[in-house]
JSON list of C-alpha atoms in Angstrom, two decimals:
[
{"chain": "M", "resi": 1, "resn": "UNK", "atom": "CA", "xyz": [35.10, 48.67, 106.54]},
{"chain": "M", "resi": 2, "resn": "UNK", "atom": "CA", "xyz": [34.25, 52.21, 106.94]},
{"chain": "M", "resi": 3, "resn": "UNK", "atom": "CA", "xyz": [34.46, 54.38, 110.21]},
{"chain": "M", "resi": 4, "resn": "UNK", "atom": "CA", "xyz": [33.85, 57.60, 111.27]},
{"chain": "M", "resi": 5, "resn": "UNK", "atom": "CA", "xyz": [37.18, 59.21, 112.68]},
{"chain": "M", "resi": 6, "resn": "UNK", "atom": "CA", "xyz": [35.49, 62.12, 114.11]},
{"chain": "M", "resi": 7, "resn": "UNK", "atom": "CA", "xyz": [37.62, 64.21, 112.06]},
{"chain": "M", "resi": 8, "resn": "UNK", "atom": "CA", "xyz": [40.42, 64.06, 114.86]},
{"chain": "M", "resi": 9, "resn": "UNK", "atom": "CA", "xyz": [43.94, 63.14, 114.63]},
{"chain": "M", "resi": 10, "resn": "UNK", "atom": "CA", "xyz": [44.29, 58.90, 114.79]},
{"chain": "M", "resi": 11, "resn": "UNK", "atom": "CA", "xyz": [47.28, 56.66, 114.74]},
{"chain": "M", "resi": 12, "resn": "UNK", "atom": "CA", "xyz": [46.65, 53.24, 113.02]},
{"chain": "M", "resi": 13, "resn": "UNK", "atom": "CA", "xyz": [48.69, 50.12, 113.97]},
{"chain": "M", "resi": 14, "resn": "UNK", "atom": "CA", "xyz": [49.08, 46.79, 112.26]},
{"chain": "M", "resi": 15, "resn": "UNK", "atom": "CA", "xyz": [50.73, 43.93, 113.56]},
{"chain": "M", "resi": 16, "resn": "UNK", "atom": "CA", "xyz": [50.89, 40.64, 111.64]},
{"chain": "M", "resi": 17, "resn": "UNK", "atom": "CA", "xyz": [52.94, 37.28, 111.32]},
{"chain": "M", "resi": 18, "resn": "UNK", "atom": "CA", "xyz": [53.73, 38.38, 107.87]},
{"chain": "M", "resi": 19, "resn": "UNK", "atom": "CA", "xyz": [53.30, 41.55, 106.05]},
{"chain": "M", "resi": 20, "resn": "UNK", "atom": "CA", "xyz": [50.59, 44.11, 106.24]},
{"chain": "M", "resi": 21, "resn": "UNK", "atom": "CA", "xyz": [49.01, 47.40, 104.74]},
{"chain": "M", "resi": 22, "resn": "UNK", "atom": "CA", "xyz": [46.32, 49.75, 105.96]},
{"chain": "M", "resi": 23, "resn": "UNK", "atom": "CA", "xyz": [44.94, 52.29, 103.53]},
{"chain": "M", "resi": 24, "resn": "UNK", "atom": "CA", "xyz": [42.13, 55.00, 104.50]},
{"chain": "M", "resi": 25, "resn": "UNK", "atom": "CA", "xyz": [40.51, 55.89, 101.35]},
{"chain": "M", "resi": 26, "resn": "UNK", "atom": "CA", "xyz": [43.26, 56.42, 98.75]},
{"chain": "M", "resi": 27, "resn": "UNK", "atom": "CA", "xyz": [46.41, 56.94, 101.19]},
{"chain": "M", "resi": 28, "resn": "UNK", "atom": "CA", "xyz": [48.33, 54.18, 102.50]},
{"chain": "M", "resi": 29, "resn": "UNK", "atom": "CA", "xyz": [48.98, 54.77, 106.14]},
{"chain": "M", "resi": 30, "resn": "UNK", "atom": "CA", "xyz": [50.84, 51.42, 106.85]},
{"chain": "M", "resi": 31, "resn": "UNK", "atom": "CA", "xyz": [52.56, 49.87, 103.81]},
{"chain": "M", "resi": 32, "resn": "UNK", "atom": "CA", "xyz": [54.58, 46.74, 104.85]},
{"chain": "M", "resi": 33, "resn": "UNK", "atom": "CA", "xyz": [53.37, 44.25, 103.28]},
{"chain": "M", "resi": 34, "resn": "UNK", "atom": "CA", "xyz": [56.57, 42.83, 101.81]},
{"chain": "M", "resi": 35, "resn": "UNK", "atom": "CA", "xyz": [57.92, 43.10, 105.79]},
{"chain": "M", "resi": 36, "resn": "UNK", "atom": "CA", "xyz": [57.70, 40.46, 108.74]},
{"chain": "M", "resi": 37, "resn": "UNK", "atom": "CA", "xyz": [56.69, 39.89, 111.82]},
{"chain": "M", "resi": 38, "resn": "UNK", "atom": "CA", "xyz": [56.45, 43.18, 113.99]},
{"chain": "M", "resi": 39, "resn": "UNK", "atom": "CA", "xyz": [53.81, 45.85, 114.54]},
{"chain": "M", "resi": 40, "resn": "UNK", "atom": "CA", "xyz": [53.78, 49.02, 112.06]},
{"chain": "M", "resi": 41, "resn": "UNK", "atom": "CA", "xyz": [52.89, 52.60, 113.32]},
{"chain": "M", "resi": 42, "resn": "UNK", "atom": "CA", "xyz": [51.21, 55.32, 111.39]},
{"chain": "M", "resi": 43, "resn": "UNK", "atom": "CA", "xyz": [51.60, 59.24, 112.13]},
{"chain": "M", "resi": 44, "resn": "UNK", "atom": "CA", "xyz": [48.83, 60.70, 113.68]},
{"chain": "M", "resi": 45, "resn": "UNK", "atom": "CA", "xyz": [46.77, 62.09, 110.75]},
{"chain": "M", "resi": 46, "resn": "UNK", "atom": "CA", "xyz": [43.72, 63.76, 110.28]},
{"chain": "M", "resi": 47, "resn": "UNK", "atom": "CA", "xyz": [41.43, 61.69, 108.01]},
{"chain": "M", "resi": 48, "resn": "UNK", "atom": "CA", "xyz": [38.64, 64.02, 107.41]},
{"chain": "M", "resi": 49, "resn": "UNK", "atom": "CA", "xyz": [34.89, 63.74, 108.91]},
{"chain": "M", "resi": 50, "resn": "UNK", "atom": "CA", "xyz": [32.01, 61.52, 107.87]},
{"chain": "M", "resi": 51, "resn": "UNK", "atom": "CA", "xyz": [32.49, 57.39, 106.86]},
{"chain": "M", "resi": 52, "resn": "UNK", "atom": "CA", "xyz": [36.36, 56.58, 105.47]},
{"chain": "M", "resi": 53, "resn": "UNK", "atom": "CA", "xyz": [36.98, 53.67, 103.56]},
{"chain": "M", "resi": 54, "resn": "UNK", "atom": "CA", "xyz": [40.04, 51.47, 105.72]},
{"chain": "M", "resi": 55, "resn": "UNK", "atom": "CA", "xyz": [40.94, 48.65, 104.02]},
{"chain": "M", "resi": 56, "resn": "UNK", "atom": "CA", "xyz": [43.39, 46.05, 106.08]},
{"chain": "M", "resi": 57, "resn": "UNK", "atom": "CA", "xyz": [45.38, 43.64, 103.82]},
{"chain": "M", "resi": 58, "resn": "UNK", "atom": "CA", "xyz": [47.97, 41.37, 105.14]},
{"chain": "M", "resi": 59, "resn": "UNK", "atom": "CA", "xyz": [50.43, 38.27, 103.51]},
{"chain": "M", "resi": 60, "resn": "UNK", "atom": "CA", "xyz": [51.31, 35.46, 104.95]},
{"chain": "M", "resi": 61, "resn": "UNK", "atom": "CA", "xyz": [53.76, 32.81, 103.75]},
{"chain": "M", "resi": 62, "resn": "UNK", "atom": "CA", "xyz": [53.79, 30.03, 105.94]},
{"chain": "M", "resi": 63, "resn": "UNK", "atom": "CA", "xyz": [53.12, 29.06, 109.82]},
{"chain": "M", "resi": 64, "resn": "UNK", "atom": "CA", "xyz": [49.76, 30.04, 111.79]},
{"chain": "M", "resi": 65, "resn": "UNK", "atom": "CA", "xyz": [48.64, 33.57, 110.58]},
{"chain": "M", "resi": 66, "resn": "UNK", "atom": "CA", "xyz": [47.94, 36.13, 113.10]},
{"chain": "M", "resi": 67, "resn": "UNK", "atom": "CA", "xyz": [46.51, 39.80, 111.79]},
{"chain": "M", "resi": 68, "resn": "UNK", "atom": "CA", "xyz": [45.41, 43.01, 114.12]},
{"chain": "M", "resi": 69, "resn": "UNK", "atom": "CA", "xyz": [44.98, 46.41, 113.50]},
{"chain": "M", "resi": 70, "resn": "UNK", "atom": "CA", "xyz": [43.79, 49.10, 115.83]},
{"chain": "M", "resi": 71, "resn": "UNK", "atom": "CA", "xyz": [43.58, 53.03, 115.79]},
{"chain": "M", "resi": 72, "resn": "UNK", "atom": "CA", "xyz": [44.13, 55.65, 118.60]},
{"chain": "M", "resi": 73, "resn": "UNK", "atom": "CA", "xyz": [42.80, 58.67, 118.67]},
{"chain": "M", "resi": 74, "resn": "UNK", "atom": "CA", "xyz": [45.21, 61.49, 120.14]},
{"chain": "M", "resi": 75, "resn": "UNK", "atom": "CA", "xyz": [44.24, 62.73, 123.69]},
{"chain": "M", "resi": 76, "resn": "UNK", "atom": "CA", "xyz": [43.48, 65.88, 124.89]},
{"chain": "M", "resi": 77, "resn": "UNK", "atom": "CA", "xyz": [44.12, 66.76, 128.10]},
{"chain": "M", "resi": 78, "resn": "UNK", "atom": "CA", "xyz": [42.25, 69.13, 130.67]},
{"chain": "M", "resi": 79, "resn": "UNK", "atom": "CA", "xyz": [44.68, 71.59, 132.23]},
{"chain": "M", "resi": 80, "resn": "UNK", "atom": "CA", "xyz": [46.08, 71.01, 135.13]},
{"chain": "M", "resi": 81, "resn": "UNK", "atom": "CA", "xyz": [46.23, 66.76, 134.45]},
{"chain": "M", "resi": 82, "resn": "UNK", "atom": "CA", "xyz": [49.50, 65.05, 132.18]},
{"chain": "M", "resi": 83, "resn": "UNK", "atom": "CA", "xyz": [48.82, 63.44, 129.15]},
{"chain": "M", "resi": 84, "resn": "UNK", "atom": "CA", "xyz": [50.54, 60.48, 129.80]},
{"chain": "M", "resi": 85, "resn": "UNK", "atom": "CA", "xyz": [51.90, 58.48, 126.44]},
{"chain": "M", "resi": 86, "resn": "UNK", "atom": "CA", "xyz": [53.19, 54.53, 126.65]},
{"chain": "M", "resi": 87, "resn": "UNK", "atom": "CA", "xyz": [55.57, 53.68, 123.37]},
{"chain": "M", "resi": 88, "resn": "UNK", "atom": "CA", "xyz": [56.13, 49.73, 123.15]},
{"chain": "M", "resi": 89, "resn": "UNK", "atom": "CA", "xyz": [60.14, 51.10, 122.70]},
{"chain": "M", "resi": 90, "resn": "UNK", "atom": "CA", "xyz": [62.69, 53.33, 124.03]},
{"chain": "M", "resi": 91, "resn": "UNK", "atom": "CA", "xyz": [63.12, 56.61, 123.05]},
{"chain": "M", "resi": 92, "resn": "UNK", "atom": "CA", "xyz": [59.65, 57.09, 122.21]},
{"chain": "M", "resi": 93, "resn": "UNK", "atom": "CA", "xyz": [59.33, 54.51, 119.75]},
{"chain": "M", "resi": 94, "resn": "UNK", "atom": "CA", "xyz": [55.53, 52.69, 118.92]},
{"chain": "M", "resi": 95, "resn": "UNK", "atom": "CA", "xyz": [52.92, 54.47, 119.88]},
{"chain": "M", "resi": 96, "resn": "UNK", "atom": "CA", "xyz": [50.99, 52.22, 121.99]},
{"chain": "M", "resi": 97, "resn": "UNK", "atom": "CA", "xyz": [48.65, 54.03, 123.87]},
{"chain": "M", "resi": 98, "resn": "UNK", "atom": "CA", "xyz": [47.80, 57.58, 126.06]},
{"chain": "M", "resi": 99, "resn": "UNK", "atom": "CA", "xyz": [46.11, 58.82, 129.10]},
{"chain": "M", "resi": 100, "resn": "UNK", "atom": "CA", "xyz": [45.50, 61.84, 131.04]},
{"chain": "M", "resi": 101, "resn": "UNK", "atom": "CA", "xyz": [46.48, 61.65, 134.87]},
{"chain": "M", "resi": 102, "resn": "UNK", "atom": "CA", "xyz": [45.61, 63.74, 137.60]},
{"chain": "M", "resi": 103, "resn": "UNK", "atom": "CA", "xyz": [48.15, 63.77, 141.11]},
{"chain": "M", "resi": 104, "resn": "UNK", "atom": "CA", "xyz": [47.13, 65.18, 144.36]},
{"chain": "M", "resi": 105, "resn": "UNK", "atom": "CA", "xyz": [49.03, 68.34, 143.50]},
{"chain": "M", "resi": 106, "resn": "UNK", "atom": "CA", "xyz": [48.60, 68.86, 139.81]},
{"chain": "M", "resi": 107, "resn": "UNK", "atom": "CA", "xyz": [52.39, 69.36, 138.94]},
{"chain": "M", "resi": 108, "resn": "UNK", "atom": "CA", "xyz": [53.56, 65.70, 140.85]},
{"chain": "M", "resi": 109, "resn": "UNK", "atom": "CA", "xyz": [54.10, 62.80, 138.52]},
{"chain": "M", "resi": 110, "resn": "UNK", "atom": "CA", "xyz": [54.25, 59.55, 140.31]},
{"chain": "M", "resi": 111, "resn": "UNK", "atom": "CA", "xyz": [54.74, 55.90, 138.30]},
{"chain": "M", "resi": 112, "resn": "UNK", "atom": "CA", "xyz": [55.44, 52.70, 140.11]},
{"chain": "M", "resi": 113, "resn": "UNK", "atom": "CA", "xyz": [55.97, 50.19, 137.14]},
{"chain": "M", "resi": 114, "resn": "UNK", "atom": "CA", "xyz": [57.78, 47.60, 139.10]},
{"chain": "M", "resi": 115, "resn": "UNK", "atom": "CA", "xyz": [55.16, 44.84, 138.15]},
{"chain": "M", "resi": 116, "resn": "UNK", "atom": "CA", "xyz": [54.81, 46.19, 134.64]},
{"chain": "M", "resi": 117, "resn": "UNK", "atom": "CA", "xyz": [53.05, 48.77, 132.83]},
{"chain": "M", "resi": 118, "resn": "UNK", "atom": "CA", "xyz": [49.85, 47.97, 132.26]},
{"chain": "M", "resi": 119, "resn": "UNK", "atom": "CA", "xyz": [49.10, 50.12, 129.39]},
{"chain": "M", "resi": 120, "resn": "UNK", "atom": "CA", "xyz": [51.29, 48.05, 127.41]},
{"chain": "M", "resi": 121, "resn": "UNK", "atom": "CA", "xyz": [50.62, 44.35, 128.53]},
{"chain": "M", "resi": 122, "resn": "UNK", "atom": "CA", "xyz": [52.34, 44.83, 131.71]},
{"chain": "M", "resi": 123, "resn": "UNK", "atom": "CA", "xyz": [55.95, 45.04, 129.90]},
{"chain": "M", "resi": 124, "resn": "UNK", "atom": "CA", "xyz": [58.43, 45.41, 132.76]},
{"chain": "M", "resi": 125, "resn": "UNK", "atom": "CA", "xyz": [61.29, 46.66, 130.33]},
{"chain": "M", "resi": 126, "resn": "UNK", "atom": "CA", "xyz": [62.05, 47.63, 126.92]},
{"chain": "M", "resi": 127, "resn": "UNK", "atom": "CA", "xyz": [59.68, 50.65, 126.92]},
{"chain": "M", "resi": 128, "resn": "UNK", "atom": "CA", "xyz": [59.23, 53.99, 127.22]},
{"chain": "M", "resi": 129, "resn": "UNK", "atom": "CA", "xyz": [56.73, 56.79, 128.75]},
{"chain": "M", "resi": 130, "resn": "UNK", "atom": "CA", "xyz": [56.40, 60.57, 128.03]},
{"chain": "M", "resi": 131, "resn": "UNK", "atom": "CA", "xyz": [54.18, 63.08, 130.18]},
{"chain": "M", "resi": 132, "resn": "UNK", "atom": "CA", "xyz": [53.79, 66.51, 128.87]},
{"chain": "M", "resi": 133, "resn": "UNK", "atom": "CA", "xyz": [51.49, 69.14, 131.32]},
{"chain": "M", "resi": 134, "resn": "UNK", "atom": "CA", "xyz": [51.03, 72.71, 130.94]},
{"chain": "M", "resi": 135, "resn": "UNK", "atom": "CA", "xyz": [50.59, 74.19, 134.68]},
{"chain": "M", "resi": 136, "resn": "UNK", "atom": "CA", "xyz": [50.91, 77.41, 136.12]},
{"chain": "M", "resi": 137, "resn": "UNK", "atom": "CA", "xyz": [53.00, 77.96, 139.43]},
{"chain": "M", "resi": 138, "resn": "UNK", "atom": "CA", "xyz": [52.75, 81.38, 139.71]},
{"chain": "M", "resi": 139, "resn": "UNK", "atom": "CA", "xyz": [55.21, 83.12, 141.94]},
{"chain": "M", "resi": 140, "resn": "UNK", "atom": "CA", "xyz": [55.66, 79.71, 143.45]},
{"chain": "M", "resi": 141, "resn": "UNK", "atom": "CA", "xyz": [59.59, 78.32, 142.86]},
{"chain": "M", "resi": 142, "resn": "UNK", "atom": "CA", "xyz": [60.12, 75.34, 140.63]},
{"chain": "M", "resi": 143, "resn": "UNK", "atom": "CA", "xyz": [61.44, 71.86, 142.10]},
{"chain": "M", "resi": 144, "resn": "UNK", "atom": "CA", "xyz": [62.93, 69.48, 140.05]},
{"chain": "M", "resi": 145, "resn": "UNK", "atom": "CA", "xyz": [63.52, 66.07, 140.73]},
{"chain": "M", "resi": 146, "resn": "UNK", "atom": "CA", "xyz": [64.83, 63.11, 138.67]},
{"chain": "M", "resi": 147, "resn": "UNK", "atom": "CA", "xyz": [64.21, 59.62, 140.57]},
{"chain": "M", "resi": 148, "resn": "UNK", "atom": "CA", "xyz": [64.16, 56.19, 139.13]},
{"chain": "M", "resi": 149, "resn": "UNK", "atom": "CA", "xyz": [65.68, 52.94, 137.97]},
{"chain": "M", "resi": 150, "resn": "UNK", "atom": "CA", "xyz": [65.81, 54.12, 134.73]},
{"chain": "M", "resi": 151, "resn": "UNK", "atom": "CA", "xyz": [66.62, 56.83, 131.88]},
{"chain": "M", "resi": 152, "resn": "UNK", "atom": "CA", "xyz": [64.69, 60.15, 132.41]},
{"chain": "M", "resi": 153, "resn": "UNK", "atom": "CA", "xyz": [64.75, 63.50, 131.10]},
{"chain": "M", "resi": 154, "resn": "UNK", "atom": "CA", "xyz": [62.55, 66.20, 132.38]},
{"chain": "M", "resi": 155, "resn": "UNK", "atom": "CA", "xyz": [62.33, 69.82, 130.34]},
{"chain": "M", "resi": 156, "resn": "UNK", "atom": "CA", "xyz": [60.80, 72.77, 131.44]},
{"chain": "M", "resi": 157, "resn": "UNK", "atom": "CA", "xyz": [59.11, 75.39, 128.63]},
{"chain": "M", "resi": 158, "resn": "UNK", "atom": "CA", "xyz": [61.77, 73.41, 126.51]},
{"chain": "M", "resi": 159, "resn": "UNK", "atom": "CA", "xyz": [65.14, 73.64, 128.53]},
{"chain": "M", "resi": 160, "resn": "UNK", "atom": "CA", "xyz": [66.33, 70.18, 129.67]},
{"chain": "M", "resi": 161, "resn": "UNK", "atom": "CA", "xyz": [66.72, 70.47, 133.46]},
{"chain": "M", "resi": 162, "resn": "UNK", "atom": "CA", "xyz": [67.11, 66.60, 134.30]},
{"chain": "M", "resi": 163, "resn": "UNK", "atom": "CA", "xyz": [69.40, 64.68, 131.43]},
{"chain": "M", "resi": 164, "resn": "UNK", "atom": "CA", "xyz": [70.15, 61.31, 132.70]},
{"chain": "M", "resi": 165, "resn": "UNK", "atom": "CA", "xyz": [68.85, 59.33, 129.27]},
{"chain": "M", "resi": 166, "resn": "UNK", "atom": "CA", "xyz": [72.47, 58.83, 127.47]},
{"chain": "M", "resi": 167, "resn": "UNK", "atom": "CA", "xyz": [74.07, 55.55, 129.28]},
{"chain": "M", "resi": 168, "resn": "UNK", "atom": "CA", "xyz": [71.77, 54.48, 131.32]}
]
């Protein structure tokens, strides 16, 4: 098919039963079409405006065929909100969707995913989430708090403040 990409950063995905490949234009984003049974993540890439060219192939050797591919355009944010990204993995593995979230008080970030994320099919473990905000506190002191079931690591203007990710 061809598709206008608005000439913003996308991330394609591919999942399939047997292999697959996803090619905009000349440039093979996804090329797994000698793998099996997973779902494949491109880079975010700029494809250029006006019409591309995608074509999806896929291979399948035996058993009922299933074949999906999708695209995600990268988020941008207003200040003062989190863009909020869900990765079917840990450690920030598979892209699987973003958000922008807004809290009462712009700098509080708030998740209750005891009944599943819902980004990601409801998924109650195996996953991950990143939030990244830019806010300004002024002469206000910074608070930082770590609380969950889970692994977490919070930086601030890239100095890790909250490490609790290794052994959890």
């Amino acid at each position: 098919g061809a598709f206008d990409f608005d000439d913003q950063p996308v991330q394609l995905a591919a999942a399939s039963s047997g292999g697959a490949r996803v090619t905009v234009g000349e440039t093979p984003l996804i090329n797994q079409l000698s793998a099996c049974c997973t779902t494949w993540y491109s880079p975010f890439s700029t494809l250029g405006p006006g019409l591309q060219t995608v074509v999806a192939e896929w291979a399948q050797t035996e058993g009922p065929a299933r074949f999906m591919v999708k695209w995600d355009h990268e988020v941008q944010c207003a200040a003062g909100s989190w863009l909020v990204q869900y990765f079917a993995k840990p450690n920030a593995q598979s892209h699987m969707a973003s958000e922008c979230r807004s809290w009462s008080a712009p700098w509080n970030l708030a998740f209750d995913f005891k009944r599943g994320v819902p980004a990601l099919g409801d998924k109650v473990s195996g996953y991950s989430v990143r939030a990244v905000g830019d806010f300004s506190l002024g002469d206000r002191p910074l608070f930082v708090e770590g609380n969950g079931d889970a692994r977490q690591r919070v930086s601030v203007n890239g100095v890790v403040v909250v490490d609790k990710w290794k052994g959890a």
